[in-house]
Coordinates of C-alpha atoms in Angstrom, one line a residue:
Chain A
M1394 CA -28.6 -34.4 -2.6
T1395 CA -30.9 -33.6 -5.6
T1396 CA -32.5 -36.4 -7.7
K1397 CA -30.2 -35.5 -10.5
Q1398 CA -27.0 -35.8 -8.4
R1399 CA -28.3 -39.1 -7.0
A1400 CA -28.9 -40.4 -10.5
S1401 CA -25.5 -39.5 -11.7
A1402 CA -23.9 -41.2 -8.7
A1403 CA -26.1 -44.2 -9.0
P1404 CA -27.0 -44.5 -12.6
Y1405 CA -28.3 -48.1 -12.2
A1406 CA -30.5 -47.5 -9.1
Y1407 CA -33.6 -47.2 -11.2
E1408 CA -35.6 -45.5 -8.4
G1409 CA -38.4 -44.8 -10.9
L1410 CA -39.3 -48.6 -10.8
D1411 CA -42.2 -48.1 -8.3
R1412 CA -42.5 -51.4 -6.5
V1413 CA -46.3 -51.3 -6.6
I1414 CA -46.2 -51.3 -10.4
H1415 CA -43.0 -53.4 -11.0
E1416 CA -44.3 -56.6 -9.4
R1417 CA -44.9 -59.0 -12.3
A1418 CA -48.6 -59.7 -11.8
R1419 CA -49.4 -56.1 -11.2
L1420 CA -47.4 -55.0 -14.2
S1421 CA -49.5 -57.5 -16.3
V1422 CA -52.8 -56.1 -14.9
L1423 CA -51.8 -52.5 -15.4
T1424 CA -50.5 -53.0 -18.9
S1425 CA -53.7 -54.9 -19.8
L1426 CA -55.8 -52.0 -18.4
L1427 CA -53.7 -49.4 -20.1
T1428 CA -54.3 -51.0 -23.5
H1429 CA -58.0 -51.3 -22.7
P1430 CA -59.0 -47.8 -21.4
K1431 CA -62.7 -48.6 -21.3
G1432 CA -62.0 -51.2 -18.7
L1433 CA -61.9 -55.0 -18.4
T1434 CA -64.1 -57.5 -16.5
F1435 CA -62.5 -59.5 -13.7
N1436 CA -62.7 -62.6 -15.9
D1437 CA -61.1 -61.0 -18.9
L1438 CA -58.2 -59.8 -16.8
K1439 CA -57.8 -63.2 -15.2
Q1440 CA -57.4 -64.7 -18.7
L1441 CA -55.3 -62.0 -20.3
C1442 CA -52.8 -62.1 -17.3
A1443 CA -53.1 -65.9 -16.6
L1444 CA -53.8 -65.3 -12.9
T1445 CA -55.9 -67.2 -10.5
D1446 CA -59.0 -65.6 -8.8
G1447 CA -57.1 -65.3 -5.6
N1448 CA -54.0 -63.8 -7.1
L1449 CA -55.9 -61.3 -9.2
S1450 CA -58.1 -60.2 -6.2
R1451 CA -55.0 -59.7 -4.1
H1452 CA -53.2 -57.6 -6.6
L1453 CA -56.2 -55.6 -7.6
K1454 CA -56.6 -54.7 -3.9
V1455 CA -53.0 -53.4 -3.8
L1456 CA -53.6 -51.4 -7.0
E1457 CA -56.9 -50.0 -5.8
H1458 CA -55.4 -49.0 -2.5
A1459 CA -52.7 -47.1 -4.4
K1460 CA -55.5 -45.4 -6.4
L1461 CA -54.0 -46.8 -9.7
V1462 CA -57.2 -48.8 -10.6
E1463 CA -60.8 -48.5 -9.8
I1464 CA -63.2 -51.4 -9.3
I1465 CA -66.8 -50.9 -10.4
K1466 CA -69.3 -53.5 -9.2
G1467 CA -72.3 -53.8 -11.6
N1468 CA -74.6 -56.2 -13.4
D1469 CA -74.6 -57.6 -16.9
Q1470 CA -78.0 -59.2 -17.8
N1471 CA -78.7 -59.6 -14.1
R1472 CA -75.4 -61.4 -13.4
P1473 CA -73.0 -59.6 -11.1
Q1474 CA -70.0 -58.2 -13.0
T1475 CA -66.8 -56.5 -11.8
L1476 CA -65.3 -53.9 -14.1
C1477 CA -61.7 -52.8 -13.6
R1478 CA -60.3 -49.6 -15.0
I1479 CA -57.0 -47.8 -14.8
T1480 CA -57.4 -44.3 -13.2
A1481 CA -55.9 -41.1 -14.4
T1482 CA -53.4 -41.4 -11.5
G1483 CA -52.6 -44.9 -12.6
R1484 CA -52.0 -43.9 -16.1
K1485 CA -49.7 -41.0 -15.0
K1486 CA -47.7 -43.2 -12.6
Y1487 CA -47.5 -46.0 -15.2
M1488 CA -46.1 -43.6 -17.8
Q1489 CA -43.5 -42.4 -15.2
Y1490 CA -42.6 -46.0 -14.5
L1491 CA -42.3 -46.6 -18.2
T1492 CA -39.7 -43.9 -18.6
T1493 CA -37.4 -45.8 -16.2
L1494 CA -38.2 -49.2 -17.8
E1495 CA -37.2 -47.8 -21.2
Q1496 CA -33.9 -46.6 -19.6
V1497 CA -33.2 -50.2 -18.4
V1498 CA -33.8 -51.5 -21.9
R1499 CA -31.5 -48.9 -23.4
D1500 CA -28.8 -49.6 -20.8
A1501 CA -29.1 -53.3 -21.4
A1502 CA -29.0 -52.9 -25.1
K1503 CA -25.8 -50.9 -24.8
G1504 CA -24.3 -53.6 -22.5
A1505 CA -25.3 -56.3 -24.9
K1506 CA -23.5 -54.6 -27.8
N1507 CA -20.3 -54.4 -25.8
A1508 CA -20.6 -58.1 -25.0
P1509 CA -17.6 -60.4 -25.4
D1510 CA -18.1 -63.1 -28.0
L1511 CA -20.2 -65.7 -26.1
T1512 CA -19.1 -68.6 -28.4
L1513 CA -15.5 -67.8 -27.5
L1514 CA -16.3 -67.6 -23.8
R1515 CA -18.0 -71.0 -23.9
K1516 CA -14.9 -72.5 -25.4
L1517 CA -12.7 -71.1 -22.6
A1518 CA -14.9 -71.7 -19.6
P1519 CA -16.6 -74.8 -18.3
A1520 CA -20.3 -75.0 -19.1
E1521 CA -22.5 -73.3 -16.6
G1522 CA -26.1 -73.8 -15.5
Chain B
M150 CA -50.9 -76.4 -24.2
T151 CA -47.9 -75.1 -26.1
T152 CA -46.1 -71.9 -25.1
K153 CA -47.4 -70.2 -28.2
Q154 CA -51.1 -71.1 -27.4
R155 CA -50.6 -69.9 -23.8
A156 CA -49.2 -66.7 -25.0
S157 CA -52.1 -66.0 -27.4
A158 CA -54.6 -66.8 -24.6
A159 CA -52.8 -64.7 -22.0
P160 CA -50.9 -62.0 -24.0
Y161 CA -50.2 -60.0 -20.9
A162 CA -48.9 -62.8 -18.6
Y163 CA -45.3 -61.9 -19.4
E164 CA -44.0 -65.3 -18.2
G165 CA -40.6 -64.4 -19.4
L166 CA -40.2 -61.9 -16.6
D167 CA -38.1 -64.3 -14.5
R168 CA -38.6 -63.2 -10.8
V169 CA -35.0 -63.7 -9.9
I170 CA -34.0 -61.0 -12.5
H171 CA -37.1 -58.8 -12.3
E172 CA -36.8 -57.8 -8.6
R173 CA -35.6 -54.1 -8.7
A174 CA -32.4 -54.4 -6.8
R175 CA -31.3 -57.5 -8.7
L176 CA -32.3 -55.9 -12.0
S177 CA -30.0 -53.0 -11.1
V178 CA -27.1 -55.3 -10.2
L179 CA -27.5 -57.4 -13.3
T180 CA -27.7 -54.4 -15.7
S181 CA -24.6 -52.8 -14.1
L182 CA -22.7 -56.1 -14.6
L183 CA -24.0 -56.5 -18.1
T184 CA -22.6 -53.1 -19.0
H185 CA -19.3 -53.9 -17.3
P186 CA -18.4 -57.3 -18.6
K187 CA -15.0 -57.3 -16.9
G188 CA -16.7 -57.2 -13.6
L189 CA -17.2 -54.6 -10.8
T190 CA -16.0 -54.5 -7.2
F191 CA -18.6 -54.8 -4.4
N192 CA -18.1 -51.1 -3.6
D193 CA -18.6 -50.0 -7.2
L194 CA -21.8 -52.0 -7.4
K195 CA -23.0 -50.6 -4.1
Q196 CA -22.6 -47.1 -5.4
L197 CA -23.9 -47.7 -9.0
C198 CA -27.1 -49.3 -7.6
A199 CA -27.5 -47.2 -4.5
L200 CA -27.7 -50.3 -2.3
T201 CA -26.6 -50.9 1.3
D202 CA -24.0 -53.5 2.1
G203 CA -26.6 -55.8 3.6
N204 CA -29.0 -55.5 0.6
L205 CA -26.3 -55.9 -2.0
S206 CA -24.9 -59.0 -0.2
R207 CA -28.4 -60.6 0.1
H208 CA -29.2 -60.0 -3.6
L209 CA -25.8 -61.2 -4.8
K210 CA -26.3 -64.4 -2.9
V211 CA -29.6 -65.0 -4.7
L212 CA -28.0 -64.2 -8.1
E213 CA -24.9 -66.4 -7.3
H214 CA -27.2 -69.3 -6.2
A215 CA -29.0 -69.0 -9.6
K216 CA -25.6 -69.1 -11.3
L217 CA -26.3 -65.7 -12.9
V218 CA -23.2 -64.0 -11.3
E219 CA -19.9 -65.1 -9.9
I220 CA -18.2 -63.7 -6.9
I221 CA -14.4 -63.7 -7.0
K222 CA -12.6 -63.0 -3.7
G223 CA -9.1 -61.5 -4.2
N224 CA -6.7 -58.9 -3.1
D225 CA -5.9 -55.4 -4.4
Q226 CA -2.6 -54.1 -3.0
N227 CA -3.0 -56.4 0.0
R228 CA -6.5 -55.3 0.8
P229 CA -9.3 -57.9 0.3
Q230 CA -11.4 -57.1 -2.7
T231 CA -14.6 -58.8 -4.0
L232 CA -15.1 -58.8 -7.7
C233 CA -18.6 -59.5 -9.1
R234 CA -19.1 -60.6 -12.7
I235 CA -22.1 -61.7 -14.8
T236 CA -21.7 -65.4 -16.0
A237 CA -22.5 -66.7 -19.5
T238 CA -25.7 -68.1 -18.1
G239 CA -26.5 -64.8 -16.5
R240 CA -26.0 -63.0 -19.8
K241 CA -28.2 -65.5 -21.7
K242 CA -31.0 -65.4 -19.1
Y243 CA -30.9 -61.6 -19.0
M244 CA -31.2 -61.4 -22.7
Q245 CA -34.2 -63.7 -22.6
Y246 CA -35.7 -61.5 -19.9
L247 CA -35.0 -58.4 -21.9
T248 CA -37.1 -59.8 -24.8
T249 CA -40.2 -59.9 -22.6
L250 CA -39.3 -56.5 -21.1
E251 CA -39.2 -55.0 -24.5
Q252 CA -42.6 -56.5 -25.2
V253 CA -44.0 -54.8 -22.1
V254 CA -42.6 -51.5 -23.3
R255 CA -44.1 -52.0 -26.8
D256 CA -47.5 -53.0 -25.4
A257 CA -47.5 -50.0 -23.1
A258 CA -46.5 -47.6 -25.9
K259 CA -49.4 -49.0 -27.9
G260 CA -51.8 -48.4 -24.9
A261 CA -50.5 -44.9 -24.3
K262 CA -51.2 -44.0 -27.9
N263 CA -54.8 -45.1 -27.6
A264 CA -55.2 -43.1 -24.4
P265 CA -58.2 -40.8 -24.0
D266 CA -57.4 -37.1 -23.7
L267 CA -56.2 -36.8 -20.1
T268 CA -56.8 -33.1 -19.9
L269 CA -60.5 -33.8 -20.8
L270 CA -60.7 -36.6 -18.2
R271 CA -59.3 -34.4 -15.5
K272 CA -62.0 -31.8 -16.3
L273 CA -64.8 -34.5 -16.0
A274 CA -63.6 -36.5 -13.0
P275 CA -62.6 -35.3 -9.5
A276 CA -58.9 -35.1 -8.9
E277 CA -57.3 -38.4 -7.9
G278 CA -54.3 -39.4 -5.7

């Protein structure tokens, strides 16, 4: 079965949502790095993504292993500094991922438009949640 | 710290990406159900999302436990049939999730626009991936 046939049989499978990128913390890190092509320090990333040292380290390792980011160890005024940067591969894969993400948003927007009147539903059904 | 202050300090944290919804298979299931407000049978969902019986069952349980979907057991021409439907809570939470997802897409689009010339980068750096 070709990719196209699979997509038409399973239009909501969203196979393009690469799990390495889709995980929330890694999506945060990659989006930060995409918008800062010159790179970000470990501490900047930690703050921008609201991650702990341990969590950021763990996710950076996964991203580095997948060759989506590169970690450059260096010094800034004699203090050790870690610079993180998205690679060309990372950028390319992120853009592929984004195509599917945009599809999800489009599908959902279409679904939301066809929504039944929620006010009416709430009157008919017992309160949920 | 208020939510607004947190967001400005960590603009890429994307706290609105509820992990119950964000997981790829569950995002598939919920988007299918959002676009089919009358509900879908277990078999329809399986096909639309390209999931196995076991995977779909497992994820439906998580979604049902979170009160995002409801599972209705019934019969169709004397054969047992399971109907899955998104709840009012599910629809509300999905729409909240969608707001953050749209923010990711906007941030990424902004980042992609500021991208350095990839052709040039490829000439300068050794091939990756």
